[in-house]
Short mmCIF file of N, CA and C in Angstrom, two decimals:
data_model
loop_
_atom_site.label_atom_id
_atom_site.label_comp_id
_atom_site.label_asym_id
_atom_site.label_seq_id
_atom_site.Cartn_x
_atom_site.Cartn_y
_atom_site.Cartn_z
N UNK A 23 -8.86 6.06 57.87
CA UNK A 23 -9.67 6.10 56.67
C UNK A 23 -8.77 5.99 55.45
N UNK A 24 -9.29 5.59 54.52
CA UNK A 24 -8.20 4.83 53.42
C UNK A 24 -8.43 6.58 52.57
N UNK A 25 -7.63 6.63 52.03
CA UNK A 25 -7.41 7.97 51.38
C UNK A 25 -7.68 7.79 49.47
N UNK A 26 -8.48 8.22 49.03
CA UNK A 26 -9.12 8.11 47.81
C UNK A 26 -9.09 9.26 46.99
N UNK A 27 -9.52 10.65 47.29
CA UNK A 27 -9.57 11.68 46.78
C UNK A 27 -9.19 12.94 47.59
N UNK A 28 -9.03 14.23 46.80
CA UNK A 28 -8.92 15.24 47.33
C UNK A 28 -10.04 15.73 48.39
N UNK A 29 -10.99 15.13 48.18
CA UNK A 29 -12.51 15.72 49.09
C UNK A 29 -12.69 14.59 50.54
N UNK A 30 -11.71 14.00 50.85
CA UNK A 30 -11.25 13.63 52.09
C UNK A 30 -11.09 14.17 52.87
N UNK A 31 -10.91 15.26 52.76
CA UNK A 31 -10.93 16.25 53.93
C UNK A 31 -12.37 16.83 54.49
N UNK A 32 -13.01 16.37 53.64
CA UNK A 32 -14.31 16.99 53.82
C UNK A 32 -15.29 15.55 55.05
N UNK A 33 -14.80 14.46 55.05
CA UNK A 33 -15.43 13.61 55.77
C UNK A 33 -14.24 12.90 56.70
N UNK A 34 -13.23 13.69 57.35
CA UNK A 34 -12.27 13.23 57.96
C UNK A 34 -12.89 14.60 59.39
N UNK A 35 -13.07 13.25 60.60
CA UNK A 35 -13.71 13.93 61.75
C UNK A 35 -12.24 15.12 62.06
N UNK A 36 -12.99 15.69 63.24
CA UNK A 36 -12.45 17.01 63.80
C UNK A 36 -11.50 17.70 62.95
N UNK A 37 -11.81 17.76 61.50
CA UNK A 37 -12.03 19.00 60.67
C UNK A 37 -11.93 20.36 60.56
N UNK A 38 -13.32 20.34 61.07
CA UNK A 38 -14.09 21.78 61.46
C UNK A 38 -14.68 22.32 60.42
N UNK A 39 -14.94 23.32 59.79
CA UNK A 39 -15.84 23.63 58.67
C UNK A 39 -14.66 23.86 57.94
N UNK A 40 -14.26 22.92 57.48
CA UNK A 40 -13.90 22.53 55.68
C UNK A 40 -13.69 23.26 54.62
N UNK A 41 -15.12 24.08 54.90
CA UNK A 41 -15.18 24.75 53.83
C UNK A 41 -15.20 26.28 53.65
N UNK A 42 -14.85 26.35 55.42
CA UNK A 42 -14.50 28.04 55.31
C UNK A 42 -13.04 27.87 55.50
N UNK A 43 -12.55 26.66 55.92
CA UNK A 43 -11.34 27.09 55.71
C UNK A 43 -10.69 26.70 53.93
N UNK A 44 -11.09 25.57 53.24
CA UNK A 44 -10.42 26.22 52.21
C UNK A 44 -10.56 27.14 51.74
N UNK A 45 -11.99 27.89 51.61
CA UNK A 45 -12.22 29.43 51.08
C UNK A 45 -11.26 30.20 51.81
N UNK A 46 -11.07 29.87 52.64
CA UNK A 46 -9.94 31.53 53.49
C UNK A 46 -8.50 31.10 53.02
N UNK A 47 -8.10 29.40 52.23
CA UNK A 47 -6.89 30.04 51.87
C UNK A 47 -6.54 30.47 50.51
N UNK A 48 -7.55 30.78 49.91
CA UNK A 48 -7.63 31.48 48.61
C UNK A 48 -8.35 33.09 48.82
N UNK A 49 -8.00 33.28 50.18
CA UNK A 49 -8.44 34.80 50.43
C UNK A 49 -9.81 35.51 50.58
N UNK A 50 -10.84 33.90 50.25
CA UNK A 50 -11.92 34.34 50.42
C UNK A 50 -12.99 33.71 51.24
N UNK A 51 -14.32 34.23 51.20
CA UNK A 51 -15.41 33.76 52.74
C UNK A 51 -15.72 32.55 52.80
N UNK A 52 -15.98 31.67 52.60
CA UNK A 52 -16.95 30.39 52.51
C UNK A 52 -17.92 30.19 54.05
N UNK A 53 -18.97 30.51 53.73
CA UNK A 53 -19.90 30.47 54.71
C UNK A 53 -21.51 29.40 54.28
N UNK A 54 -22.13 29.18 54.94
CA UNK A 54 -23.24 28.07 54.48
C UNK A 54 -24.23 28.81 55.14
N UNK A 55 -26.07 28.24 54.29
CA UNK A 55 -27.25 28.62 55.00
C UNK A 55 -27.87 27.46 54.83
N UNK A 56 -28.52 26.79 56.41
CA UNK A 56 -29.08 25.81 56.18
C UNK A 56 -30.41 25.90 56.13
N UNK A 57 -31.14 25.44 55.35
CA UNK A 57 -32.52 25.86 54.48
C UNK A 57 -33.49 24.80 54.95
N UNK A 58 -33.04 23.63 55.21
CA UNK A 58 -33.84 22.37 55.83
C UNK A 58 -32.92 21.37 56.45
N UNK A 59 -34.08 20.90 57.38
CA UNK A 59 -33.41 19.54 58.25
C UNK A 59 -34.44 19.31 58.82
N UNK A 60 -34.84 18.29 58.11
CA UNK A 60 -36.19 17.21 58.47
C UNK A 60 -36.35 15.59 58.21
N UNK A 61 -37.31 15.25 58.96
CA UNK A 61 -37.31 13.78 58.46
C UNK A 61 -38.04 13.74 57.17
N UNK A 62 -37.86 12.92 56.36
CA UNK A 62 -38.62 12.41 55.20
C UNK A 62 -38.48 11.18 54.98
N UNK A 63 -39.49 10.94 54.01
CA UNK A 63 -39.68 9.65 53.42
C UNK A 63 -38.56 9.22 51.99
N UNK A 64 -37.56 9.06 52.27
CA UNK A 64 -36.48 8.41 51.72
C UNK A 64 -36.71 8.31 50.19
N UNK A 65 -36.16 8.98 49.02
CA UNK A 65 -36.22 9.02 48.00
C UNK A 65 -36.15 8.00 47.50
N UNK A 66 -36.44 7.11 46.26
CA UNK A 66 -35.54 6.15 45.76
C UNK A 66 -34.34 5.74 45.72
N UNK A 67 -33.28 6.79 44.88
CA UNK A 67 -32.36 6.79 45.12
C UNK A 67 -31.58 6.45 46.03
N UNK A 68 -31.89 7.65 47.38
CA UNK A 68 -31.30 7.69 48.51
C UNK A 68 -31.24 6.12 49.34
N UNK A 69 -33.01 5.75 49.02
CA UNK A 69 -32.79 4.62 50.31
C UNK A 69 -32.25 3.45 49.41
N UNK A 70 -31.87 3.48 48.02
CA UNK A 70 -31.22 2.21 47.58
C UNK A 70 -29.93 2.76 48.02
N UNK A 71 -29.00 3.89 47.83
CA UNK A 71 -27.99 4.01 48.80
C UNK A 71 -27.34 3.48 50.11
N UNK A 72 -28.16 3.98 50.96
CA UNK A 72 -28.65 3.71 52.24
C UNK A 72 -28.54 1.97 52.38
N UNK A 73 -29.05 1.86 51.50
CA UNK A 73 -29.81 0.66 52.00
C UNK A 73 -30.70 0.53 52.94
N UNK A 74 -31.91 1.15 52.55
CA UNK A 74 -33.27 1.59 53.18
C UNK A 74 -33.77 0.74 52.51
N UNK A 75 -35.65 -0.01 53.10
CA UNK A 75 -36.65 -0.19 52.25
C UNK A 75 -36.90 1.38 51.61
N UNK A 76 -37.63 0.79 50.62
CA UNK A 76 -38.10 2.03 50.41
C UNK A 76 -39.15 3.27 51.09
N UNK A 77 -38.77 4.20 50.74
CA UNK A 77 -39.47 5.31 52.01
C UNK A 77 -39.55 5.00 53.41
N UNK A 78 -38.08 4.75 53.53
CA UNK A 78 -38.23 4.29 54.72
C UNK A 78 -37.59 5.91 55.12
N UNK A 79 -37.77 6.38 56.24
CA UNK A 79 -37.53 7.61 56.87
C UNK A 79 -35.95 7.86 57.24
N UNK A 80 -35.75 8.98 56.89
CA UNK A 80 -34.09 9.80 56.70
C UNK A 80 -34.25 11.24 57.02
N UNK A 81 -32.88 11.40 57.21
CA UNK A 81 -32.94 12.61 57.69
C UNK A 81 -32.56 13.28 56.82
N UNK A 82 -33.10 14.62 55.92
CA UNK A 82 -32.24 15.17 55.14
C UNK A 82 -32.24 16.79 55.81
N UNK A 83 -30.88 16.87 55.25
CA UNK A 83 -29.79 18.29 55.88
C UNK A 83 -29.78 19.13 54.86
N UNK A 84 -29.87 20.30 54.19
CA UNK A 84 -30.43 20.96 52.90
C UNK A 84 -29.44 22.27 52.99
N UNK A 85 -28.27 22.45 52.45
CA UNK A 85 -27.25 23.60 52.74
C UNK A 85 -27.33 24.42 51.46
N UNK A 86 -27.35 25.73 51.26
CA UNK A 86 -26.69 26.44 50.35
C UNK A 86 -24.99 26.82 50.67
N UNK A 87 -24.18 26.77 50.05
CA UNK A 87 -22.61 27.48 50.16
C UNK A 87 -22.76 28.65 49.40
N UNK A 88 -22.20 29.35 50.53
CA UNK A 88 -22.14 30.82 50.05
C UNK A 88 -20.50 30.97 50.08
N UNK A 89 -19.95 31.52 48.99
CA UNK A 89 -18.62 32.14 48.43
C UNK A 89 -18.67 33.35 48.56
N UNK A 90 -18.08 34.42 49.43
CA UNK A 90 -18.36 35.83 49.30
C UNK A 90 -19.57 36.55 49.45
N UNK A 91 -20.37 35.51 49.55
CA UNK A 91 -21.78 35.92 49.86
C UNK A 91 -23.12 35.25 48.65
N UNK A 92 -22.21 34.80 47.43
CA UNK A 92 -22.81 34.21 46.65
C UNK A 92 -23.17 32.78 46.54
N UNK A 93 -24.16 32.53 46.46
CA UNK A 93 -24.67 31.05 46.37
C UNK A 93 -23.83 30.42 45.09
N UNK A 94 -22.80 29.07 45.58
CA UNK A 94 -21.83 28.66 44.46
C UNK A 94 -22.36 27.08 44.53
N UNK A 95 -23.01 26.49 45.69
CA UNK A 95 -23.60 24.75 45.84
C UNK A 95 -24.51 24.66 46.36
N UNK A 96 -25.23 23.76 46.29
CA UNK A 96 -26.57 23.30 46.77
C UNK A 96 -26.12 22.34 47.07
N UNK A 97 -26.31 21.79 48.74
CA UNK A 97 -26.01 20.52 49.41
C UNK A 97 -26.85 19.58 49.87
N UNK A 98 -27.10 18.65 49.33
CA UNK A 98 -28.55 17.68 50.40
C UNK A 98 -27.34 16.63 50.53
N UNK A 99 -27.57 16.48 52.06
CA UNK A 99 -26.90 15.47 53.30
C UNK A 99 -28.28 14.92 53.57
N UNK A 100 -28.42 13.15 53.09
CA UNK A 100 -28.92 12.22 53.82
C UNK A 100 -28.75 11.56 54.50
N UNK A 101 -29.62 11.00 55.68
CA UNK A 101 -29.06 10.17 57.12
C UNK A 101 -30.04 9.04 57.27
N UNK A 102 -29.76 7.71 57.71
CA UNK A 102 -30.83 7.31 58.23
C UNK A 102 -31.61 8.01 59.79
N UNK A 103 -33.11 7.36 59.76
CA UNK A 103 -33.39 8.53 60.57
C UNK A 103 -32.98 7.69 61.98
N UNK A 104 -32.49 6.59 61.99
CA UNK A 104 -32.18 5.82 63.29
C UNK A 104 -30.65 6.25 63.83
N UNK A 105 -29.89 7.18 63.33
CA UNK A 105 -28.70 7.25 62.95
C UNK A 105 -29.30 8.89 63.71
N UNK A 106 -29.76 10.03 62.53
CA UNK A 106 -29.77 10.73 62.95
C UNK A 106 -31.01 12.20 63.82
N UNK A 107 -32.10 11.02 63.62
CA UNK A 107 -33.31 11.60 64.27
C UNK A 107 -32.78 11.73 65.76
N UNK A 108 -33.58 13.31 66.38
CA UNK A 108 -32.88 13.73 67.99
C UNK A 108 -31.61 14.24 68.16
N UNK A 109 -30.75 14.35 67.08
CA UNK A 109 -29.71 14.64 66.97
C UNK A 109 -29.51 16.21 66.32
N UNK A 110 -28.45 17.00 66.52
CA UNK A 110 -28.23 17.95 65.56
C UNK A 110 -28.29 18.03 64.03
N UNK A 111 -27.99 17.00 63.79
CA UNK A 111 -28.47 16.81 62.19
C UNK A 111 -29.51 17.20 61.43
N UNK A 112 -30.77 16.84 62.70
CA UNK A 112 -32.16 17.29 62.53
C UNK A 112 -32.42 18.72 62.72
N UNK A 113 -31.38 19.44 62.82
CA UNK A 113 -31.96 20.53 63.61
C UNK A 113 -31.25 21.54 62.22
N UNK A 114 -31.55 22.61 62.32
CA UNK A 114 -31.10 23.70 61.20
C UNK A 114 -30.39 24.86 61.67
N UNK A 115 -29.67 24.20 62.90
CA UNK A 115 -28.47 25.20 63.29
C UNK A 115 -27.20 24.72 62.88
N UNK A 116 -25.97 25.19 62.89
CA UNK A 116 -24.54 24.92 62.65
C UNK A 116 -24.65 24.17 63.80
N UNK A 117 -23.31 22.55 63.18
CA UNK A 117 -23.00 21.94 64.00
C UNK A 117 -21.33 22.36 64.97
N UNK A 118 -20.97 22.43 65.75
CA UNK A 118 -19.79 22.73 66.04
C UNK A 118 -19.30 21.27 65.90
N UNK A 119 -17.73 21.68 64.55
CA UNK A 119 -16.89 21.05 64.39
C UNK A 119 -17.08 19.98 63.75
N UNK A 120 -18.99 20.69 62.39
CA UNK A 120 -19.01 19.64 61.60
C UNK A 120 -20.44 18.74 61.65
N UNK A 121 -20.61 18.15 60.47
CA UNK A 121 -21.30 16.71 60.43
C UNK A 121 -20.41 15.29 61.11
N UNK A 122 -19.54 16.05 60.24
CA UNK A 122 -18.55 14.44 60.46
C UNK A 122 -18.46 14.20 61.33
N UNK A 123 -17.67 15.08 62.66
CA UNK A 123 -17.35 15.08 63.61
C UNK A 123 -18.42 14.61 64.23
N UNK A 124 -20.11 15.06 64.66
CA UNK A 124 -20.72 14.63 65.13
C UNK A 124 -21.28 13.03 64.65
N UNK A 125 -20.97 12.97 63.64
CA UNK A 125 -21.31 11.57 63.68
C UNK A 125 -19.92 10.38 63.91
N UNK A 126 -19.00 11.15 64.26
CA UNK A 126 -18.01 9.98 64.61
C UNK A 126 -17.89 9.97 65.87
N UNK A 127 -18.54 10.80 67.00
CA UNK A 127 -19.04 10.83 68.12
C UNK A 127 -19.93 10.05 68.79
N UNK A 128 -21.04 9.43 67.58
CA UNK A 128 -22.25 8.86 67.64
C UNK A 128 -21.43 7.50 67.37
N UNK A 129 -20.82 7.28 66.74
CA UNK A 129 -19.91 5.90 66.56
C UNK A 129 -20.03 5.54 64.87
N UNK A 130 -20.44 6.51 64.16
CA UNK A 130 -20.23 6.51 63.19
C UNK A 130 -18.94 6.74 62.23
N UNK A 131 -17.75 6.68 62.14
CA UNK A 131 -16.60 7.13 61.43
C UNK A 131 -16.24 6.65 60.39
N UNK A 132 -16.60 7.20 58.82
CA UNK A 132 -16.14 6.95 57.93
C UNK A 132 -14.85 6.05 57.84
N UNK A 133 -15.11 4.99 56.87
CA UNK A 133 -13.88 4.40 56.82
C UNK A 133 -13.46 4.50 55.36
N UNK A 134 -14.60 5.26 54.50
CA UNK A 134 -14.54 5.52 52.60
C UNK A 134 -15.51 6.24 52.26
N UNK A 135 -15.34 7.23 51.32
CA UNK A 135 -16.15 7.52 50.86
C UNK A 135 -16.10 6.96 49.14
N UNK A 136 -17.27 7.31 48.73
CA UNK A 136 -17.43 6.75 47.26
C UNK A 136 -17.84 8.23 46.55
N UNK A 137 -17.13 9.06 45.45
CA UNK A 137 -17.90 10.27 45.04
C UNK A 137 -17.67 9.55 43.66
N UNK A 138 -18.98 10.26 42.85
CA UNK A 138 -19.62 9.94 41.79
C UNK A 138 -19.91 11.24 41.05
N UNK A 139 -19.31 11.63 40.34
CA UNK A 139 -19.35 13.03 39.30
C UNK A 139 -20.08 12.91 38.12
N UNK A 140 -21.02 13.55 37.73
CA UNK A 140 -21.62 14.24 36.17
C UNK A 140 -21.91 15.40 36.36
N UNK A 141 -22.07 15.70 35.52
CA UNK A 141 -22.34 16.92 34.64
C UNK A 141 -24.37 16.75 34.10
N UNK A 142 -24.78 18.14 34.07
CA UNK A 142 -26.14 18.06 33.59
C UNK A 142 -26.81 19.40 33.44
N UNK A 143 -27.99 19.83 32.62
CA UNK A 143 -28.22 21.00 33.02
C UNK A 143 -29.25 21.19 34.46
N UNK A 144 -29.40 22.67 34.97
CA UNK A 144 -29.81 22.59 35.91
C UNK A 144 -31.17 22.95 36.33
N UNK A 145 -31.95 22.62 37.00
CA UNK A 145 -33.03 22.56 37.68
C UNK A 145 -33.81 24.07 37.85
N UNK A 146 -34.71 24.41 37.78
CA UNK A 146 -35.58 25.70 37.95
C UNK A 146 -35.23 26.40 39.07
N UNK A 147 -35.12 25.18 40.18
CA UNK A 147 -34.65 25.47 41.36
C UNK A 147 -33.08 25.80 41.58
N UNK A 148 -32.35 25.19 40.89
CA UNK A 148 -31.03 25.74 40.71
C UNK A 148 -30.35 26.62 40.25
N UNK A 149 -31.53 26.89 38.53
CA UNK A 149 -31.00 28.45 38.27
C UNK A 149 -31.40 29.29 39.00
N UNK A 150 -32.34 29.28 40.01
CA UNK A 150 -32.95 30.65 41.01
C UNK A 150 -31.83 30.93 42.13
N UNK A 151 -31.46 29.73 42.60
CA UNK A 151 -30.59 29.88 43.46
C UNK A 151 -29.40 30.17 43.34
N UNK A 152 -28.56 29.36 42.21
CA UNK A 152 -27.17 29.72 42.01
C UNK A 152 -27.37 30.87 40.78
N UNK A 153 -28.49 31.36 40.09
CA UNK A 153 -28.77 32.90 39.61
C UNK A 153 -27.85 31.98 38.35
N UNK A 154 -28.17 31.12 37.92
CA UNK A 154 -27.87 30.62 35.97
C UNK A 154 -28.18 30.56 35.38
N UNK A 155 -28.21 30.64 34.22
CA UNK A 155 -28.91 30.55 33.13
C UNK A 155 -30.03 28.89 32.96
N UNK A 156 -30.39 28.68 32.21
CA UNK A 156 -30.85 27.35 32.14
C UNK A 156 -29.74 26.25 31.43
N UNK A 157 -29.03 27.10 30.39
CA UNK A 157 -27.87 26.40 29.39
C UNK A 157 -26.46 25.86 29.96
N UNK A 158 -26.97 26.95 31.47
CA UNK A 158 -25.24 26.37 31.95
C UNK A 158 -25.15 25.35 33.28
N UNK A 159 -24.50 24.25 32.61
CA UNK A 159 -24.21 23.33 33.15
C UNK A 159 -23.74 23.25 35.28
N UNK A 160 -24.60 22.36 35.44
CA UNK A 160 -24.09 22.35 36.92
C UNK A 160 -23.15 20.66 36.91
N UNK A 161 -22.73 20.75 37.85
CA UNK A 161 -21.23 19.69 38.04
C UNK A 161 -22.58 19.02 39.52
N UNK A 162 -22.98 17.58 39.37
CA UNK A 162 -23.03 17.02 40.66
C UNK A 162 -22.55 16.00 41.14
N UNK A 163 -21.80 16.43 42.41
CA UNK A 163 -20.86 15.39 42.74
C UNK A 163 -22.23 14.65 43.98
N UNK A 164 -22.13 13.11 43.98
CA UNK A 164 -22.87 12.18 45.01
C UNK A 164 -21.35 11.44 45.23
N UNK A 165 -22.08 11.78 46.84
CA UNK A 165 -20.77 10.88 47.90
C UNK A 165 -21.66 10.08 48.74
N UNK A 166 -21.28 8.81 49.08
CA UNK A 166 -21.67 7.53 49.58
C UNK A 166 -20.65 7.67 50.66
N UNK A 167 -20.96 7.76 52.23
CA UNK A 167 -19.99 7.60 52.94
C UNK A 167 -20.12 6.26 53.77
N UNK A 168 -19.43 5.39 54.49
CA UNK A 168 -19.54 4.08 54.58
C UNK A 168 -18.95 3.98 55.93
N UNK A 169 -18.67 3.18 57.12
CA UNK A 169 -18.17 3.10 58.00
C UNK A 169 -17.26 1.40 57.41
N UNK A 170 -16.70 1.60 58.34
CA UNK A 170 -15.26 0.24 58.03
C UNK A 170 -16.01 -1.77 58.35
N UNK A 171 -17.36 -1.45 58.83
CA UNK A 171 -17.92 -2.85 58.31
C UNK A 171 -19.14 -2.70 57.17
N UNK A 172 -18.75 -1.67 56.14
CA UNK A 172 -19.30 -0.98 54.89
C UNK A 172 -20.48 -0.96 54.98
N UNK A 173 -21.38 -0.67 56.23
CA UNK A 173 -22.46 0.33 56.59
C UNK A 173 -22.71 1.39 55.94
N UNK A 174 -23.23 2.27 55.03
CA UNK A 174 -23.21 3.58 54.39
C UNK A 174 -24.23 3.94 55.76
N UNK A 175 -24.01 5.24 55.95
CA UNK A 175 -24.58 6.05 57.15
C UNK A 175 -24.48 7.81 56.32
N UNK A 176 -24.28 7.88 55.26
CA UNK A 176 -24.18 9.06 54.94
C UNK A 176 -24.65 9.01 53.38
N UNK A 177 -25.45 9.89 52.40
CA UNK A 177 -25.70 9.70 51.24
C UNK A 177 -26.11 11.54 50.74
#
């Protein structure tokens, strides 16, 4: 995989959870709650990503990150649903050793990701969850992940 950013580590298979281990080397928990994993009808956005018709059916994966116990991200992982319907993806248990990993199993393996950063205020649903104000700014990063004949399989 061609190396682009620091968050490479986060879509580089057999991993493992990513994100408890960088939390543990700053001394602290990083743990996740997964809140949904269902099929749906493909957002706009998503399925121009994708490269879906529109509403065409995906799988979305719905994580809170918990820091110490505190809600610090809100995660939506999209899939096509041909990709990941029947699969763990769909399901709302922990995957062992990852998304990534399971989808580079499936024959999926990132060959790039694309992340896309702004800034904005946040959502009704976001101040409840990450407990913010309405004034304070949330950071959202969108990652486009792609396989090496630039397939996106991840959004």
């Amino acid at each position: 995989m061609q190396q682009n950013s620091t968050s490479d580590r986060y879509v580089t298979p057999g991993g493992g959870d990513t994100w408890a281990q960088e939390a543990a080397s700053t001394g602290q928990q990083g743990t996740q709650r997964i809140t949904a994993a269902e099929e749906i009808p493909a957002p706009p956005e998503v399925a121009d990503a994708l490269r879906l018709t529109p509403n065409a059916p995906v799988v979305l994966r719905r994580r809170v990150m918990l820091l110490d116990g505190r809600a610090v991200e809100l995660t939506d992982s999209y899939y096509p649903s041909g990709i990941a319907a029947g699969t763990p993806l769909a399901d709302r248990a922990k995957i062992p050793g990852g998304s990534v990993t399971l989808l580079a199993s499936l024959g999926h393996t990132p060959d790039r990701a694309v992340d896309d950063i702004t800034a904005r205020l946040p959502t009704p649903e976001e101040q409840h969850e990450l407990r913010i104000s309405a004034r304070d700014p949330v950071i959202v990063l969108t990652r486009l992940t792609v396989d090496a004949a630039g397939t996106p399989f991840e959004y």
